[in-house]
PDB file of C-alpha atoms in Angstrom:
ATOM      1  CA  MET A 158     -31.844  -2.658 -34.513  1.00 76.00           C
ATOM      2  CA  ARG A 159     -33.323  -5.728 -32.389  1.00 89.00           C
ATOM      3  CA  ARG A 160     -31.144  -7.685 -30.383  1.00 94.00           C
ATOM      4  CA  GLU A 161     -31.979 -10.990 -32.121  1.00 94.00           C
ATOM      5  CA  ILE A 162     -30.136  -9.512 -35.291  1.00 96.00           C
ATOM      6  CA  LEU A 163     -27.159  -8.553 -33.567  1.00 96.00           C
ATOM      7  CA  LEU A 164     -26.697 -11.830 -31.943  1.00 97.00           C
ATOM      8  CA  TRP A 165     -27.207 -13.895 -35.178  1.00 98.00           C
ATOM      9  CA  PHE A 166     -25.214 -11.803 -37.418  1.00 98.00           C
ATOM     10  CA  GLN A 167     -22.406 -11.509 -34.328  1.00 98.00           C
ATOM     11  CA  ALA A 168     -22.680 -15.304 -34.244  1.00 98.00           C
ATOM     12  CA  ALA A 169     -21.899 -15.691 -38.121  1.00 99.00           C
ATOM     13  CA  TYR A 170     -19.166 -13.794 -37.750  1.00 98.00           C
ATOM     14  CA  GLU A 171     -17.358 -15.642 -35.398  1.00 99.00           C
ATOM     15  CA  ASP A 172     -18.067 -18.971 -37.597  1.00 99.00           C
ATOM     16  CA  LEU A 173     -16.252 -17.015 -40.084  1.00 99.00           C
ATOM     17  CA  GLU A 174     -13.194 -16.248 -38.089  1.00 99.00           C
ATOM     18  CA  ASP A 175     -13.334 -19.945 -36.806  1.00 99.00           C
ATOM     19  CA  ALA A 176     -13.319 -20.936 -40.446  1.00 99.00           C
ATOM     20  CA  LYS A 177     -10.065 -19.279 -41.082  1.00 99.00           C
ATOM     21  CA  ASP A 178      -8.334 -20.521 -37.821  1.00 99.00           C
ATOM     22  CA  ALA A 179      -9.509 -24.025 -38.838  1.00 98.00           C
ATOM     23  CA  PHE A 180      -7.996 -23.109 -42.345  1.00 99.00           C
ATOM     24  CA  ASN A 181      -4.963 -21.737 -41.183  1.00 99.00           C
ATOM     25  CA  ARG A 182      -4.618 -25.108 -38.963  1.00 98.00           C
ATOM     26  CA  ARG A 183      -4.783 -26.922 -42.216  1.00 98.00           C
ATOM     27  CA  ARG A 184      -8.506 -28.475 -40.660  1.00 97.00           C
ATOM     28  CA  TRP A 185     -10.201 -28.177 -44.125  1.00 97.00           C
ATOM     29  CA  PHE A 186     -13.104 -29.948 -43.231  1.00 94.00           C
ATOM     30  CA  ARG A 187     -13.526 -27.648 -40.294  1.00 96.00           C
ATOM     31  CA  ALA A 188     -13.021 -24.398 -42.352  1.00 98.00           C
ATOM     32  CA  ALA A 189     -15.806 -25.976 -44.750  1.00 97.00           C
ATOM     33  CA  PHE A 190     -18.121 -26.852 -41.621  1.00 96.00           C
ATOM     34  CA  PHE A 191     -17.805 -23.223 -39.874  1.00 98.00           C
ATOM     35  CA  SER A 192     -18.254 -21.227 -43.528  1.00 98.00           C
ATOM     36  CA  GLN A 193     -21.277 -23.127 -43.830  1.00 98.00           C
ATOM     37  CA  GLN A 194     -22.795 -22.375 -40.599  1.00 98.00           C
ATOM     38  CA  CYS A 195     -21.615 -18.724 -40.969  1.00 99.00           C
ATOM     39  CA  VAL A 196     -23.954 -18.228 -44.039  1.00 98.00           C
ATOM     40  CA  GLY A 197     -26.416 -20.013 -42.397  1.00 98.00           C
ATOM     41  CA  LYS A 198     -26.668 -17.685 -39.572  1.00 98.00           C
ATOM     42  CA  ALA A 199     -25.805 -14.682 -41.314  1.00 98.00           C
ATOM     43  CA  LEU A 200     -29.086 -15.661 -43.318  1.00 98.00           C
ATOM     44  CA  LYS A 201     -30.851 -15.980 -40.532  1.00 98.00           C
ATOM     45  CA  SER A 202     -30.213 -12.323 -39.202  1.00 98.00           C
ATOM     46  CA  LEU A 203     -31.764 -11.311 -42.186  1.00 98.00           C
ATOM     47  CA  PHE A 204     -35.325 -12.784 -41.711  1.00 97.00           C
ATOM     48  CA  PHE A 205     -36.406 -10.065 -38.724  1.00 95.00           C
ATOM     49  CA  ILE A 206     -36.047  -7.034 -41.081  1.00 94.00           C
ATOM     50  CA  LEU A 207     -36.793  -8.994 -44.637  1.00 96.00           C
ATOM     51  CA  ARG A 208     -39.572 -11.311 -43.491  1.00 96.00           C
ATOM     52  CA  ARG A 209     -40.552  -9.827 -40.362  1.00 94.00           C
ATOM     53  CA  GLU A 210     -40.075 -13.227 -38.323  1.00 94.00           C
ATOM     54  CA  GLU A 211     -37.941 -15.485 -36.481  1.00 95.00           C
ATOM     55  CA  PRO A 212     -35.570 -17.518 -38.829  1.00 97.00           C
ATOM     56  CA  PRO A 213     -36.964 -21.207 -39.401  1.00 97.00           C
ATOM     57  CA  LYS A 214     -35.142 -23.828 -37.335  1.00 96.00           C
ATOM     58  CA  ILE A 215     -33.848 -25.394 -40.751  1.00 95.00           C
ATOM     59  CA  HIS A 216     -29.741 -25.885 -41.405  1.00 91.00           C
ATOM     60  CA  SER A 217     -29.981 -25.694 -45.396  1.00 95.00           C
ATOM     61  CA  VAL A 218     -28.371 -22.463 -46.325  1.00 96.00           C
ATOM     62  CA  THR A 219     -30.253 -23.005 -49.865  1.00 95.00           C
ATOM     63  CA  GLU A 220     -33.744 -23.033 -48.314  1.00 96.00           C
ATOM     64  CA  LEU A 221     -33.151 -20.210 -46.330  1.00 97.00           C
ATOM     65  CA  TYR A 222     -31.748 -18.409 -49.303  1.00 97.00           C
ATOM     66  CA  LEU A 223     -34.835 -19.055 -51.246  1.00 97.00           C
ATOM     67  CA  LEU A 224     -36.934 -18.029 -48.450  1.00 97.00           C
ATOM     68  CA  LEU A 225     -34.977 -14.793 -48.270  1.00 98.00           C
ATOM     69  CA  LYS A 226     -35.236 -14.546 -52.106  1.00 97.00           C
ATOM     70  CA  GLU A 227     -39.227 -14.385 -52.093  1.00 97.00           C
ATOM     71  CA  SER A 228     -38.389 -11.152 -49.778  1.00 95.00           C
ATOM     72  CA  GLY A 229     -36.563  -9.425 -52.443  1.00 94.00           C
ATOM     73  CA  PHE A 230     -32.621 -10.569 -51.102  1.00 95.00           C
ATOM     74  CA  LYS A 231     -30.655 -11.526 -54.101  1.00 94.00           C
ATOM     75  CA  ILE A 232     -26.833 -12.234 -54.124  1.00 93.00           C
ATOM     76  CA  GLU A 233     -24.590 -12.868 -57.080  1.00 88.00           C
ATOM     77  CA  ASN A 234     -23.458 -16.280 -57.761  1.00 88.00           C
ATOM     78  CA  GLU A 235     -26.367 -17.999 -55.936  1.00 90.00           C
ATOM     79  CA  GLU A 236     -25.527 -21.231 -57.119  1.00 90.00           C
ATOM     80  CA  SER A 237     -22.469 -21.260 -54.583  1.00 91.00           C
ATOM     81  CA  LEU A 238     -24.710 -21.902 -52.005  1.00 93.00           C
ATOM     82  CA  TYR A 239     -25.490 -25.376 -53.066  1.00 91.00           C
ATOM     83  CA  ILE A 240     -22.208 -26.158 -52.320  1.00 91.00           C
ATOM     84  CA  LEU A 241     -22.372 -25.517 -48.595  1.00 94.00           C
ATOM     85  CA  ASN A 242     -25.173 -27.814 -47.761  1.00 91.00           C
ATOM     86  CA  LYS A 243     -22.983 -30.880 -47.860  1.00 90.00           C
ATOM     87  CA  TYR A 244     -20.599 -29.620 -45.280  1.00 92.00           C
ATOM     88  CA  TYR A 245     -23.225 -29.627 -42.356  1.00 89.00           C
ATOM     89  CA  THR A 246     -22.896 -33.343 -42.279  1.00 86.00           C
ATOM     90  CA  VAL A 247     -20.021 -34.617 -44.206  1.00 83.00           C
ATOM     91  CA  THR A 248     -17.910 -32.655 -42.216  1.00 84.00           C
ATOM     92  CA  ARG A 249     -19.046 -34.303 -38.809  1.00 84.00           C
ATOM     93  CA  TYR A 250     -20.387 -37.750 -39.573  1.00 84.00           C
ATOM     94  CA  PRO A 251     -18.142 -40.897 -40.910  1.00 86.00           C
ATOM     95  CA  ASP A 252     -21.582 -42.476 -42.346  1.00 84.00           C
ATOM     96  CA  ALA A 253     -22.357 -39.201 -44.031  1.00 78.00           C
ATOM     97  CA  ALA A 254     -18.473 -38.771 -45.323  1.00 76.00           C
ATOM     98  CA  ASN A 255     -18.218 -42.472 -46.489  1.00 83.00           C
ATOM     99  CA  GLY A 256     -15.016 -42.141 -44.457  1.00 85.00           C
ATOM    100  CA  LEU A 257     -13.595 -39.700 -41.826  1.00 85.00           C
ATOM    101  CA  PRO A 258     -14.995 -36.485 -41.921  1.00 81.00           C
ATOM    102  CA  SER A 259     -11.404 -34.977 -41.582  1.00 84.00           C
ATOM    103  CA  GLN A 260     -10.938 -36.326 -45.270  1.00 87.00           C
ATOM    104  CA  SER A 261     -13.866 -35.065 -46.807  1.00 87.00           C
ATOM    105  CA  VAL A 262     -12.983 -31.535 -47.850  1.00 93.00           C
ATOM    106  CA  ASP A 263      -9.685 -30.423 -49.491  1.00 96.00           C
ATOM    107  CA  MET A 264      -7.709 -27.291 -49.541  1.00 98.00           C
ATOM    108  CA  GLU A 265      -9.389 -25.869 -52.571  1.00 98.00           C
ATOM    109  CA  GLU A 266     -13.140 -26.447 -51.540  1.00 96.00           C
ATOM    110  CA  ALA A 267     -12.147 -25.058 -47.800  1.00 98.00           C
ATOM    111  CA  GLN A 268     -11.181 -22.083 -49.536  1.00 98.00           C
ATOM    112  CA  ARG A 269     -14.277 -21.960 -51.852  1.00 98.00           C
ATOM    113  CA  ALA A 270     -16.344 -22.285 -48.940  1.00 98.00           C
ATOM    114  CA  ILE A 271     -14.446 -19.394 -46.891  1.00 99.00           C
ATOM    115  CA  LYS A 272     -14.696 -17.305 -50.006  1.00 98.00           C
ATOM    116  CA  ILE A 273     -18.807 -17.796 -50.453  1.00 98.00           C
ATOM    117  CA  ALA A 274     -18.844 -17.314 -46.629  1.00 98.00           C
ATOM    118  CA  GLU A 275     -17.133 -13.863 -46.705  1.00 98.00           C
ATOM    119  CA  MET A 276     -19.347 -12.948 -49.767  1.00 97.00           C
ATOM    120  CA  VAL A 277     -22.561 -13.789 -48.005  1.00 98.00           C
ATOM    121  CA  ILE A 278     -21.634 -12.099 -44.924  1.00 98.00           C
ATOM    122  CA  GLU A 279     -20.574  -8.916 -46.684  1.00 97.00           C
ATOM    123  CA  GLU A 280     -24.118  -8.878 -48.515  1.00 96.00           C
ATOM    124  CA  CYS A 281     -26.212  -9.436 -45.188  1.00 97.00           C
ATOM    125  CA  ARG A 282     -23.993  -6.533 -43.613  1.00 97.00           C
ATOM    126  CA  LYS A 283     -24.795  -4.102 -46.271  1.00 96.00           C
ATOM    127  CA  ILE A 284     -28.439  -4.704 -45.700  1.00 95.00           C
ATOM    128  CA  LEU A 285     -28.128  -4.735 -41.635  1.00 95.00           C
ATOM    129  CA  GLU A 286     -26.524  -1.534 -41.828  1.00 93.00           C
ATOM    130  CA  LYS A 287     -29.205  -0.051 -44.225  1.00 88.00           C
ATOM    131  CA  LYS A 288     -31.618  -0.559 -41.002  1.00 75.00           C
TER     132      LYS A 288
END
């Protein structure tokens, strides 16, 4: 397996661990952000296999997913990915959050974001194991 694939997937896994750590520290906004990052990197790891190209330099997990879907990748509950897109900005910038980023996500949202990330990384892992 190409080194780049492993690097993207390992980075995704590390982001998932960071999301869980942030959740345990009650930093909901950080948990949501790292969940979004996890999904983006996990999806990017599949580009080398499913599309035979480097992943695009975009941050929308929805766009990444739609590109992979063209190559046959499908996850259940795909609409859940739309939720993660907002965490790329609102968890970091006061103007995007219309306030403090730390107040932009509650515990339920953070928990849901982590569950989505766990689901996506597992689906990606299954594909990578086959290759």
